[in-house]
Short mmCIF file of C-alpha atoms and ligand atoms in Angstrom, two decimals:
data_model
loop_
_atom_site.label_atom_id
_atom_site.label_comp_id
_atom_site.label_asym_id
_atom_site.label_seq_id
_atom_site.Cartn_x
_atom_site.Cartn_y
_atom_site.Cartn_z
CA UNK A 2 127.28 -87.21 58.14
CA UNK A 3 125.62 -84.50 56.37
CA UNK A 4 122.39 -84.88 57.55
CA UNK A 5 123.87 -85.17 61.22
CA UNK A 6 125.42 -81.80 60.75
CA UNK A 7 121.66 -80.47 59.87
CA UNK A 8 119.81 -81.87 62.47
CA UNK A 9 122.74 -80.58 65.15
CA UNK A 10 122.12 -76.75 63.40
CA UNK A 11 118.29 -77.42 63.07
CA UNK A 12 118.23 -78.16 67.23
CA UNK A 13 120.46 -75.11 68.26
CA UNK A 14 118.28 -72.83 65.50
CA UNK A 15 115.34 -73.80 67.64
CA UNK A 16 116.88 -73.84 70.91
CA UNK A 17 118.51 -70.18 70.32
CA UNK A 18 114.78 -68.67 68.51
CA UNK A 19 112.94 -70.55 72.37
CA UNK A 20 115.45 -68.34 74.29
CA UNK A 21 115.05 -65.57 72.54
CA UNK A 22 111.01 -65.80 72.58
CA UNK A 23 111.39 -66.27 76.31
CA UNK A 24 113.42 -62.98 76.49
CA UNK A 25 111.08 -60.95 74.60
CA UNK A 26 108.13 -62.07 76.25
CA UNK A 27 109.78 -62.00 79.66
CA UNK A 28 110.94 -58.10 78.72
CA UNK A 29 107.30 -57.77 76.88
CA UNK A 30 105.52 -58.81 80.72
CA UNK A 31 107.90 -56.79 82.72
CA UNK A 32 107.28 -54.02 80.50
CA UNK A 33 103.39 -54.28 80.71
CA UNK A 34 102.38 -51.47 82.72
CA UNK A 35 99.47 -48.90 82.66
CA UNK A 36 98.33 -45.46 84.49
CA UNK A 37 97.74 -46.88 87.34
CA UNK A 38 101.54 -47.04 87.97
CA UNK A 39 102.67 -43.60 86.31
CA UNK A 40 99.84 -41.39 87.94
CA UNK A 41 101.11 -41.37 91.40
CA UNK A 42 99.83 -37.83 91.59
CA UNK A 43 96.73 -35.43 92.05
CA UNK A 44 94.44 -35.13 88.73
CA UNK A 45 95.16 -31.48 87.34
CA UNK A 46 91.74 -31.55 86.33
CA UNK A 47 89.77 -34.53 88.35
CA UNK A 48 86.70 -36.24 87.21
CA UNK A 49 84.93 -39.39 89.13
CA UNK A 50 85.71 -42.71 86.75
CA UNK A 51 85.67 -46.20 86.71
CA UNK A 52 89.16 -47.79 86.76
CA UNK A 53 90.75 -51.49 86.89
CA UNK A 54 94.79 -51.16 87.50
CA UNK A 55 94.78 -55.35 87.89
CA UNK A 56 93.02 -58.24 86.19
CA UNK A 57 90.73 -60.38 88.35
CA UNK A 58 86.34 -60.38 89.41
CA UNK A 59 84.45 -57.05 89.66
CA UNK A 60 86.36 -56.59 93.08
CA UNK A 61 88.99 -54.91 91.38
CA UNK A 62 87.44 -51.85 89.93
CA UNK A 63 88.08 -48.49 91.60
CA UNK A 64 85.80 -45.57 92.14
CA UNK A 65 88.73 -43.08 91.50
CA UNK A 66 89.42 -39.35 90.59
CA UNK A 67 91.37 -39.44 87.01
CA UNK A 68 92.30 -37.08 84.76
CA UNK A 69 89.15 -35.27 82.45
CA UNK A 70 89.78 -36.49 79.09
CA UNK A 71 90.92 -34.09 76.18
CA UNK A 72 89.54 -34.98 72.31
CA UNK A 73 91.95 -35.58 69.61
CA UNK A 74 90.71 -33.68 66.41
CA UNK A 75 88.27 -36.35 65.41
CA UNK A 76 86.98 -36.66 69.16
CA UNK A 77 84.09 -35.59 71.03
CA UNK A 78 84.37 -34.82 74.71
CA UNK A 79 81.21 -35.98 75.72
CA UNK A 80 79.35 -35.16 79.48
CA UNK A 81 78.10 -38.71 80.46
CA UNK A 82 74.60 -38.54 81.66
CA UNK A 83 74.25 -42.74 81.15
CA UNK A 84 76.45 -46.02 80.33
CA UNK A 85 75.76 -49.87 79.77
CA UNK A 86 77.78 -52.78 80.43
CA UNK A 87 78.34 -55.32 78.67
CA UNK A 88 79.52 -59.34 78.16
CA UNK A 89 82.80 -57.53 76.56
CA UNK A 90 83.23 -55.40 80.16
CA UNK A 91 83.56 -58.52 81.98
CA UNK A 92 85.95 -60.32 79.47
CA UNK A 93 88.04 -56.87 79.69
CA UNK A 94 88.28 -57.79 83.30
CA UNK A 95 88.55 -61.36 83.80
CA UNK A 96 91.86 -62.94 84.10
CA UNK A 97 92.79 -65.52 81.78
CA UNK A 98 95.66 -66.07 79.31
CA UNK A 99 93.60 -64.95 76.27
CA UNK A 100 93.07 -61.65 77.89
CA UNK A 101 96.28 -61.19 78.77
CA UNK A 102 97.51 -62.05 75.36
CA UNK A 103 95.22 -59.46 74.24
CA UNK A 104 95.05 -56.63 76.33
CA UNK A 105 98.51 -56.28 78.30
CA UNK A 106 100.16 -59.32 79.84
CA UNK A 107 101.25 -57.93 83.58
CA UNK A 108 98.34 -55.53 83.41
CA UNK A 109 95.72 -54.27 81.47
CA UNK A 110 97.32 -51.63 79.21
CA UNK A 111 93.60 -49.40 79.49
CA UNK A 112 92.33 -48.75 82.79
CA UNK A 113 89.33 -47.63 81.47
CA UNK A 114 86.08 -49.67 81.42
CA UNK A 115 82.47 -49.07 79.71
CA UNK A 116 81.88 -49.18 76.02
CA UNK A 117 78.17 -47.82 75.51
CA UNK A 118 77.39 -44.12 76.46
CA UNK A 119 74.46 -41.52 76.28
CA UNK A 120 75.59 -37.68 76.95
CA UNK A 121 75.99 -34.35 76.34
CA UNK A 122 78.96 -33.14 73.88
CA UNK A 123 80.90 -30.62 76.12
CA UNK A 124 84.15 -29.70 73.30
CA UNK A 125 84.64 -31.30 69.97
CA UNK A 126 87.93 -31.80 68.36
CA UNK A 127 88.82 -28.99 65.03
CA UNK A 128 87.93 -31.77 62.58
CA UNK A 129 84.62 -32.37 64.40
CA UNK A 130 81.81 -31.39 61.50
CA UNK A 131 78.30 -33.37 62.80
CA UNK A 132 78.23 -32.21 66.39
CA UNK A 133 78.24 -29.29 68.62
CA UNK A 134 78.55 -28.31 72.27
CA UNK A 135 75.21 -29.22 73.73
CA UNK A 136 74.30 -31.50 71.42
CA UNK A 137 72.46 -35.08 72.66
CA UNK A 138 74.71 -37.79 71.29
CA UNK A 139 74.63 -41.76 71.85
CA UNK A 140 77.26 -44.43 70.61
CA UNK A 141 80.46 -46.37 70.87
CA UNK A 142 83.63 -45.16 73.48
CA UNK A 143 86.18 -46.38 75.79
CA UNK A 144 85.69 -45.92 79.26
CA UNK A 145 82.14 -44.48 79.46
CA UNK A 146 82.03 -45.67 83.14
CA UNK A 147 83.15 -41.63 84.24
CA UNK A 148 81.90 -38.31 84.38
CA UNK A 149 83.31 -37.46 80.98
CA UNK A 150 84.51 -39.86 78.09
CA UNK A 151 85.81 -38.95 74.82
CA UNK A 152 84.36 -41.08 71.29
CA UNK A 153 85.19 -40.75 67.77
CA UNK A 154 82.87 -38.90 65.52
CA UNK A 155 82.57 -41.86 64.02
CA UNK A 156 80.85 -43.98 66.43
CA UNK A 157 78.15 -41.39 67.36
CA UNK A 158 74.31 -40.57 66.51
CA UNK A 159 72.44 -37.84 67.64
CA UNK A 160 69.65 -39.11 70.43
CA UNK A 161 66.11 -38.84 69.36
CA UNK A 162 64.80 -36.18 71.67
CA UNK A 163 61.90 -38.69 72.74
CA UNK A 164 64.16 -41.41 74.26
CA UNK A 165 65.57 -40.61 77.80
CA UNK A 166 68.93 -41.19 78.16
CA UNK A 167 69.58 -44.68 80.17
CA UNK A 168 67.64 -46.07 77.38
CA UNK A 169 69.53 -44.53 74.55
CA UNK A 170 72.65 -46.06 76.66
CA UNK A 171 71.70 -49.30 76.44
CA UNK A 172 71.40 -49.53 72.74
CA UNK A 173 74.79 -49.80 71.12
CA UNK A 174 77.02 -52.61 71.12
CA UNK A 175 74.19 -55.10 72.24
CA UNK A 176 71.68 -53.53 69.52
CA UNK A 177 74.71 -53.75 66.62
CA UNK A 178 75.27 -57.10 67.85
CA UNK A 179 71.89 -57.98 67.36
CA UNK A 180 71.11 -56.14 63.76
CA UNK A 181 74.51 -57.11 62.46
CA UNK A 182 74.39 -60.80 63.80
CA UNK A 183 70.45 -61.24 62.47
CA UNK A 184 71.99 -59.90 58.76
CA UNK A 185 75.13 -62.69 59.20
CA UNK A 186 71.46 -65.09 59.31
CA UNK A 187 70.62 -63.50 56.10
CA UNK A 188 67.58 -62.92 57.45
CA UNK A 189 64.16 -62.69 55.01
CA UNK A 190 60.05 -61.90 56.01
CA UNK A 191 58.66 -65.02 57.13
CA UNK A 192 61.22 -66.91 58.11
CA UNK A 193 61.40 -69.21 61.11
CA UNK A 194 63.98 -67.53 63.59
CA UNK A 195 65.09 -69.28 66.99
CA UNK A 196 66.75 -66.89 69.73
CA UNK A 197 68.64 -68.77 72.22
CA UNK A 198 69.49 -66.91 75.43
CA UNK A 199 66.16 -64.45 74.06
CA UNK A 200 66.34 -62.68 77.52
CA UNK A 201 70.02 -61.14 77.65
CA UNK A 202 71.30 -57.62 76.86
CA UNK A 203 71.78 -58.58 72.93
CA UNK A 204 68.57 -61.24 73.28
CA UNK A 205 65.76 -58.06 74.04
CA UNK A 206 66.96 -56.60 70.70
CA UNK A 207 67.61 -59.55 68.81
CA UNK A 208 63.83 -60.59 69.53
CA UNK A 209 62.34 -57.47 68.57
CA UNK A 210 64.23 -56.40 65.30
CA UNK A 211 64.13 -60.32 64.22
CA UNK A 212 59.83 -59.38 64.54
CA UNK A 213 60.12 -55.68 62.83
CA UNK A 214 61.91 -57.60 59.77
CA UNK A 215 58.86 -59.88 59.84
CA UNK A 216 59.83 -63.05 60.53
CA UNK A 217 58.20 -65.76 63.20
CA UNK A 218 60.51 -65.70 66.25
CA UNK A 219 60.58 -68.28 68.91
CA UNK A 220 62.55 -67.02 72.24
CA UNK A 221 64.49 -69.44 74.61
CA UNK A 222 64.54 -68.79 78.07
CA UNK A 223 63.96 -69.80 81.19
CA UNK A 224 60.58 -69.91 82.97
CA UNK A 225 60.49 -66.24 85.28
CA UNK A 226 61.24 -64.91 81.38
CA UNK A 227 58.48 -66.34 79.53
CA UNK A 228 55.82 -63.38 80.18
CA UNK A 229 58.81 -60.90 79.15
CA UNK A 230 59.72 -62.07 75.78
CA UNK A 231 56.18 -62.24 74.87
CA UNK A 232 56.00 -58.68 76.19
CA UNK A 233 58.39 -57.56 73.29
CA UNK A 234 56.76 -59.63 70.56
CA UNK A 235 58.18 -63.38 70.42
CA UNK A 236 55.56 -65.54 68.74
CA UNK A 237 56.48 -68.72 70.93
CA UNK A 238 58.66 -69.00 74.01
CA UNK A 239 60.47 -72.33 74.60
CA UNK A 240 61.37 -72.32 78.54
CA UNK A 241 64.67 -74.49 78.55
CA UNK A 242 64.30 -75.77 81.86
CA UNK A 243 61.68 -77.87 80.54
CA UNK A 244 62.60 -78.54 76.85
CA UNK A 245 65.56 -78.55 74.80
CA UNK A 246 64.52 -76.69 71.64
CA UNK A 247 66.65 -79.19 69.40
CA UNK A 248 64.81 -82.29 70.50
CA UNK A 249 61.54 -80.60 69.10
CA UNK A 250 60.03 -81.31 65.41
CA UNK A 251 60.29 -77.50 64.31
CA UNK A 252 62.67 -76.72 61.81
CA UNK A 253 64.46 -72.49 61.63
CA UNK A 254 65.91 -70.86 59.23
CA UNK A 255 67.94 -68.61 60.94
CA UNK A 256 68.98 -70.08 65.03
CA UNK A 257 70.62 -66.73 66.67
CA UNK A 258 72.71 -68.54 69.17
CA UNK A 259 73.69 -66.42 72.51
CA UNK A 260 74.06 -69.11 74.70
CA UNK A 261 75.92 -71.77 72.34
CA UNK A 262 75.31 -74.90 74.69
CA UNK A 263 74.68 -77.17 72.09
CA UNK A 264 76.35 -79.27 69.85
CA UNK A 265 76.80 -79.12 66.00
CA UNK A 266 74.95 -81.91 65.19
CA UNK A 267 72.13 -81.19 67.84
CA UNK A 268 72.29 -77.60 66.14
CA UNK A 269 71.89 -78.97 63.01
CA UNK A 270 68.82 -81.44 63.50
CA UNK A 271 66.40 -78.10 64.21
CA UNK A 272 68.03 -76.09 61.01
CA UNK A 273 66.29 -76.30 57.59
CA UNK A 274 68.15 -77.86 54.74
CA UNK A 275 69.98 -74.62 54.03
CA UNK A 276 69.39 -72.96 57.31
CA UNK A 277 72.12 -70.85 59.07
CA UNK A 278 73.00 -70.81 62.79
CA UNK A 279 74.15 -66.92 63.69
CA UNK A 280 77.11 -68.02 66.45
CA UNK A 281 76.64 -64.49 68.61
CA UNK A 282 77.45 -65.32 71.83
CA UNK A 283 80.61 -68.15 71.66
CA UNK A 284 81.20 -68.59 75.16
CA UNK A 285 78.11 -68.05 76.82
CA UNK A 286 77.07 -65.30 79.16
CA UNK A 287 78.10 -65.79 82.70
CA UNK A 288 80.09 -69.10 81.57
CA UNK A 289 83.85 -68.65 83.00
CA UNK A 290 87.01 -70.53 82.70
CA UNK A 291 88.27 -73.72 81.01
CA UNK A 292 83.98 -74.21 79.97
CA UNK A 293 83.82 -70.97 78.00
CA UNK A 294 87.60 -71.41 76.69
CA UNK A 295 85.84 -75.13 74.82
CA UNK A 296 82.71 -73.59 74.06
CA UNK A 297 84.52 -70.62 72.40
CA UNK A 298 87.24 -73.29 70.89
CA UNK A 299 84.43 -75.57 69.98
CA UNK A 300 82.02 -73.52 67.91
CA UNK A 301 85.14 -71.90 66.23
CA UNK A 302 85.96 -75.33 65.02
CA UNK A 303 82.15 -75.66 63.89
CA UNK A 304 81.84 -72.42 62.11
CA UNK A 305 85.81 -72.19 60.15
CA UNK A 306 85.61 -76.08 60.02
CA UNK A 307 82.46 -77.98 60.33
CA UNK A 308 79.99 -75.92 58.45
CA UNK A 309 81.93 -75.45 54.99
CA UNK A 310 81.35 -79.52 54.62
CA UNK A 311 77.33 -79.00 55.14
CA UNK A 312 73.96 -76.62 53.10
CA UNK A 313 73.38 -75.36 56.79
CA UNK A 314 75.83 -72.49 57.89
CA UNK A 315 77.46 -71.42 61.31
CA UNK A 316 78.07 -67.94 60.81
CA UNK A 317 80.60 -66.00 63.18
CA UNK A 318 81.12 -62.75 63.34
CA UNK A 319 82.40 -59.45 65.12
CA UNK A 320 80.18 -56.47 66.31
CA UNK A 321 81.46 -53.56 64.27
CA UNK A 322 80.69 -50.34 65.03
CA UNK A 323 78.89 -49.16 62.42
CA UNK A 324 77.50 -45.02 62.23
CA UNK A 325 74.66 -46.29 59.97
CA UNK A 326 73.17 -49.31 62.20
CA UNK A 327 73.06 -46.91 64.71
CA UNK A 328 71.38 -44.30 62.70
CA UNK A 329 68.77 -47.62 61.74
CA UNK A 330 68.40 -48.65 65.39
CA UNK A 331 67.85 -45.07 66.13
CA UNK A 332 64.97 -45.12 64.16
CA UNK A 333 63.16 -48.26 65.28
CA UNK A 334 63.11 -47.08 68.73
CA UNK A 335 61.72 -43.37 67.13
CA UNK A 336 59.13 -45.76 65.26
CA UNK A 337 58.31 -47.62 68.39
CA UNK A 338 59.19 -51.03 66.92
CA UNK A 339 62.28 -50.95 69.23
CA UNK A 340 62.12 -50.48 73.34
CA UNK A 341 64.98 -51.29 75.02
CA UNK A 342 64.19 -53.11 78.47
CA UNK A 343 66.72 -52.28 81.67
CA UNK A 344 66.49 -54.23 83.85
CA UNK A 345 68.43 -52.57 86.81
CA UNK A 346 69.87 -49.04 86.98
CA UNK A 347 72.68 -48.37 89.11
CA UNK A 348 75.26 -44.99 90.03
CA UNK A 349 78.68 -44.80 88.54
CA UNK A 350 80.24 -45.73 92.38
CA UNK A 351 78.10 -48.87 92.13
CA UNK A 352 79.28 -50.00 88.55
CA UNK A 353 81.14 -52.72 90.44
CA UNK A 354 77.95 -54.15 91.91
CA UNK A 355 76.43 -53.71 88.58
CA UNK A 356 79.09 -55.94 86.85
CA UNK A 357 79.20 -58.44 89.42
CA UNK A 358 75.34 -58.63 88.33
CA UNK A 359 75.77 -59.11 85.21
CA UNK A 360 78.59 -61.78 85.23
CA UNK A 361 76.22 -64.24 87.07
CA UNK A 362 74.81 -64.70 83.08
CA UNK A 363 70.92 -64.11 84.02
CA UNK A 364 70.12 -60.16 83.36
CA UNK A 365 67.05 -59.70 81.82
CA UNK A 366 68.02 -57.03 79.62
CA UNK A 367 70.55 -54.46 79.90
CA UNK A 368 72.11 -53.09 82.91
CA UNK A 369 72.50 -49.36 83.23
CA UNK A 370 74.67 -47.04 84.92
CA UNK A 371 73.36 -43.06 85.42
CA UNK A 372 75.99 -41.00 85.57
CA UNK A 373 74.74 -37.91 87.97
N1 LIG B 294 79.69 -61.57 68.47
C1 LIG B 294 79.98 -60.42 69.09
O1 LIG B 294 80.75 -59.58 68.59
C2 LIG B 294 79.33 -60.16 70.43
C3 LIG B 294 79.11 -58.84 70.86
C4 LIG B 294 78.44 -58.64 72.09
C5 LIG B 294 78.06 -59.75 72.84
N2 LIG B 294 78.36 -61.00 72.39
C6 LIG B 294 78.01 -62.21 73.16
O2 LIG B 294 76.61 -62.41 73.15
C7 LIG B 294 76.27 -63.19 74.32
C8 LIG B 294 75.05 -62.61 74.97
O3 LIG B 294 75.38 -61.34 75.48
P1 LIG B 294 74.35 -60.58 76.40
O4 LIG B 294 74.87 -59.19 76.54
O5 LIG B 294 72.98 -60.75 75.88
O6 LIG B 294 74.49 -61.36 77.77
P2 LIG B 294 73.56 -61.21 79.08
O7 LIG B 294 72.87 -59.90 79.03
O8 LIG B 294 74.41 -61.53 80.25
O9 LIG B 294 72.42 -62.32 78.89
C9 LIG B 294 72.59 -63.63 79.14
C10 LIG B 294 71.24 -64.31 78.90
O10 LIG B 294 71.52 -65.66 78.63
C11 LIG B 294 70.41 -66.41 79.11
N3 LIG B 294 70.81 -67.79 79.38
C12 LIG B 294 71.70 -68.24 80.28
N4 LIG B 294 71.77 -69.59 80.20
C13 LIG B 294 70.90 -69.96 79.22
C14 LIG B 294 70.52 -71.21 78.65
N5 LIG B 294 71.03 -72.34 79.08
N6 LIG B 294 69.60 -71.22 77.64
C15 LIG B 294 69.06 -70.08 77.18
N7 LIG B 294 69.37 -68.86 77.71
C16 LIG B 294 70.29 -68.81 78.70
C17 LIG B 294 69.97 -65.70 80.36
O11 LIG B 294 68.57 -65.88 80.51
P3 LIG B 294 67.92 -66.64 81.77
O12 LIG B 294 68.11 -65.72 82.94
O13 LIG B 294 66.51 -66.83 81.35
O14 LIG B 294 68.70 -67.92 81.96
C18 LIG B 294 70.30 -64.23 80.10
O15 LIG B 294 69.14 -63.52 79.78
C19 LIG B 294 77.51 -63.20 75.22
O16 LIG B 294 78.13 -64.45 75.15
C20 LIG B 294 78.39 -62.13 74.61
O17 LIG B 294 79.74 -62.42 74.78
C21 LIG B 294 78.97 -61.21 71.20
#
């Protein structure tokens, strides 16, 4: 009888907490707006920018006039003279339930698109110490697809005098991504390093700083890439459209995965006893849908799950932004043991094209926007 009267309370407990989860989400989705819907009217004070009011393929960015930016205190208002894009732009972008969950569930809550910028600083905010109007600058933002984009003081470097702009742009998050994921490897002088997906925006770097930390790299990619990532140093190229690397006899210490297209156990069978595989790129560049949603689901499984049973790692990680590793990446391009290869360089109206570019998963490179 008792237990009856339990179960009866346990079912309306859940039934009344699924209502109420409806209700908030339904209120949290109707809610879910952004500037596209308050700004109705002209910009006080108009700059050209890069805007998405709607989820959905590079056909839904806008080429608008927007509001100039003001810094906080800790800000920089910097003039944009270049921008990259990047794997993150497009996942901004895309619509899929992930996103949504992440970054507005009606609409995208920021309108705002480009991460990596190259500029002028034009005002700095009272607590501003390191820079000055006038100053070169390079680093991390939001929305540095516009004339103008605010950063943190945090998140920028001063650009070596030497290295032109578009180039300085295309360093940031695919650069940290590369330094911090090749340190995840614990990577050591000598050592055996495999780059899969060699060829990419984070690929280029990871190729060269994997050589000016002195170990043997091999580069994956496919066969119009092989003279370019022997251009920037790779000791042997494996074209995957005629071999799969983990069906050779060669054994690396560290694999730096972009591409992620193989298993764990096919992983494994190419790792030394106590090798690590560096899991950069989960989903895959230019992979879309229910493929990158397993491939991202999969290799989390391998790295939390898999790995702590095994000697040989899968190592995950996040792309910090990180004042120092910029300041270090900085350097190797001063030193010459860095050069950042663009592929294309487009204008701010043309970001769209650009992106839709870059989504197809094959840019050799980075991808760079001049802002005039
Ligand atoms: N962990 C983080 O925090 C973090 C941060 C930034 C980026 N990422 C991830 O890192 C990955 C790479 O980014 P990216 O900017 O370098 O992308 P990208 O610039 O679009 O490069 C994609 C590269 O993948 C190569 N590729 C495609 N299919 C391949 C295959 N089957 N085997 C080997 N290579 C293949 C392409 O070369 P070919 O043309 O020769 O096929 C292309 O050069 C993305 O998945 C991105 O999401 C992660």
């Amino acid at each position: 009888m008792k237990l009856k009267r339990i179960l009866k309370w346990s079912a309306r407990g859940i039934l009344l907490a699924l209502i109420l989860a409806f209700l908030v989400g339904f209120i949290a989705y109707w809610r879910s707006t952004n500037e596209c819907d308050r700004n109705t009217g002209v910009p006080a004070n108009p700059m050209k920018a890069i805007v998405y009011c709607e989820y959905g393929s590079p056909d839904v960015l806008k080429f608008e006039d927007v509001e100039k930016p003001v810094p906080n205190d800790n800000q920089v208002l910097i003039k944009v003279r270049a921008a990259s894009l990047n794997a993150f732009d497009v996942y901004l972008i895309r619509d899929s339930w992930l996103g949504r969950l992440i970054f507005g569930l009606r609409k995208p809550r920021d309108t705002r698109l480009g991460q990596d910028i190259a500029g002028q600083v034009e005002a700095v905010g009272k607590n501003v110490t390191q820079f000055k109007p006038g100053d070169e600058v390079f680093g991390i933002c939001r929305g540095a697809l516009a004339e103008y984009a605010c950063a943190s003081e945090r998140a920028l470097i001063m650009k070596p005098p030497n290295v032109p702009f578009e180039q300085a742009a295309s360093l940031p998050l695919a650069g940290l991504t590369a330094l911090q994921g090749l340190r995840e490897g614990k990577i050591q002088p000598g050592q055996k390093v495999l780059i899969n997906g060699a060829t990419g925006g984070v690929g280029t770097f990871a190729v060269q700083i994997a050589k000016s930390f002195g170990a043997e790299v091999t580069a994956v990619c496919s066969t119009r890439n092989v003279d370019l990532v022997r251009s920037i140093g790779a000791d042997h190229v494996i074209d995957y459209t005629k071999e799969d690397f983990t069906k050779s006899d060669q054994r690396y210490d560290v694999i730096f995965d972009n591409v992620c297209n193989h298993s764990f156990t096919e992983r494994r069978r190419v790792l030394t006893p106590k090798g690590i595989c560096v899991l950069a790129g989960m989903g895959g560049a230019g992979v879309k849908g229910s493929e990158a949603i397993g491939r991202i689901a999969g290799n989390l499984f391998t790295a939390r799950g898999l790995s702590s049973f095994t000697d040989q790692k899968f190592a995950q990680y996040r792309t910090k932004s990180s004042k120092q590793d910029l300041i270090m990446l900085g350097d190797l391009i001063q030193a010459g043991k860095l050069r950042p290869v663009v592929e294309r360089t487009y204008k701010l109206n043309d970001a769209p094209e650009a992106l839709r570019y870059l989504n197809e998963g094959h840019a050799r490179g980075k991808i760079v926007i001049a802002v005039e």
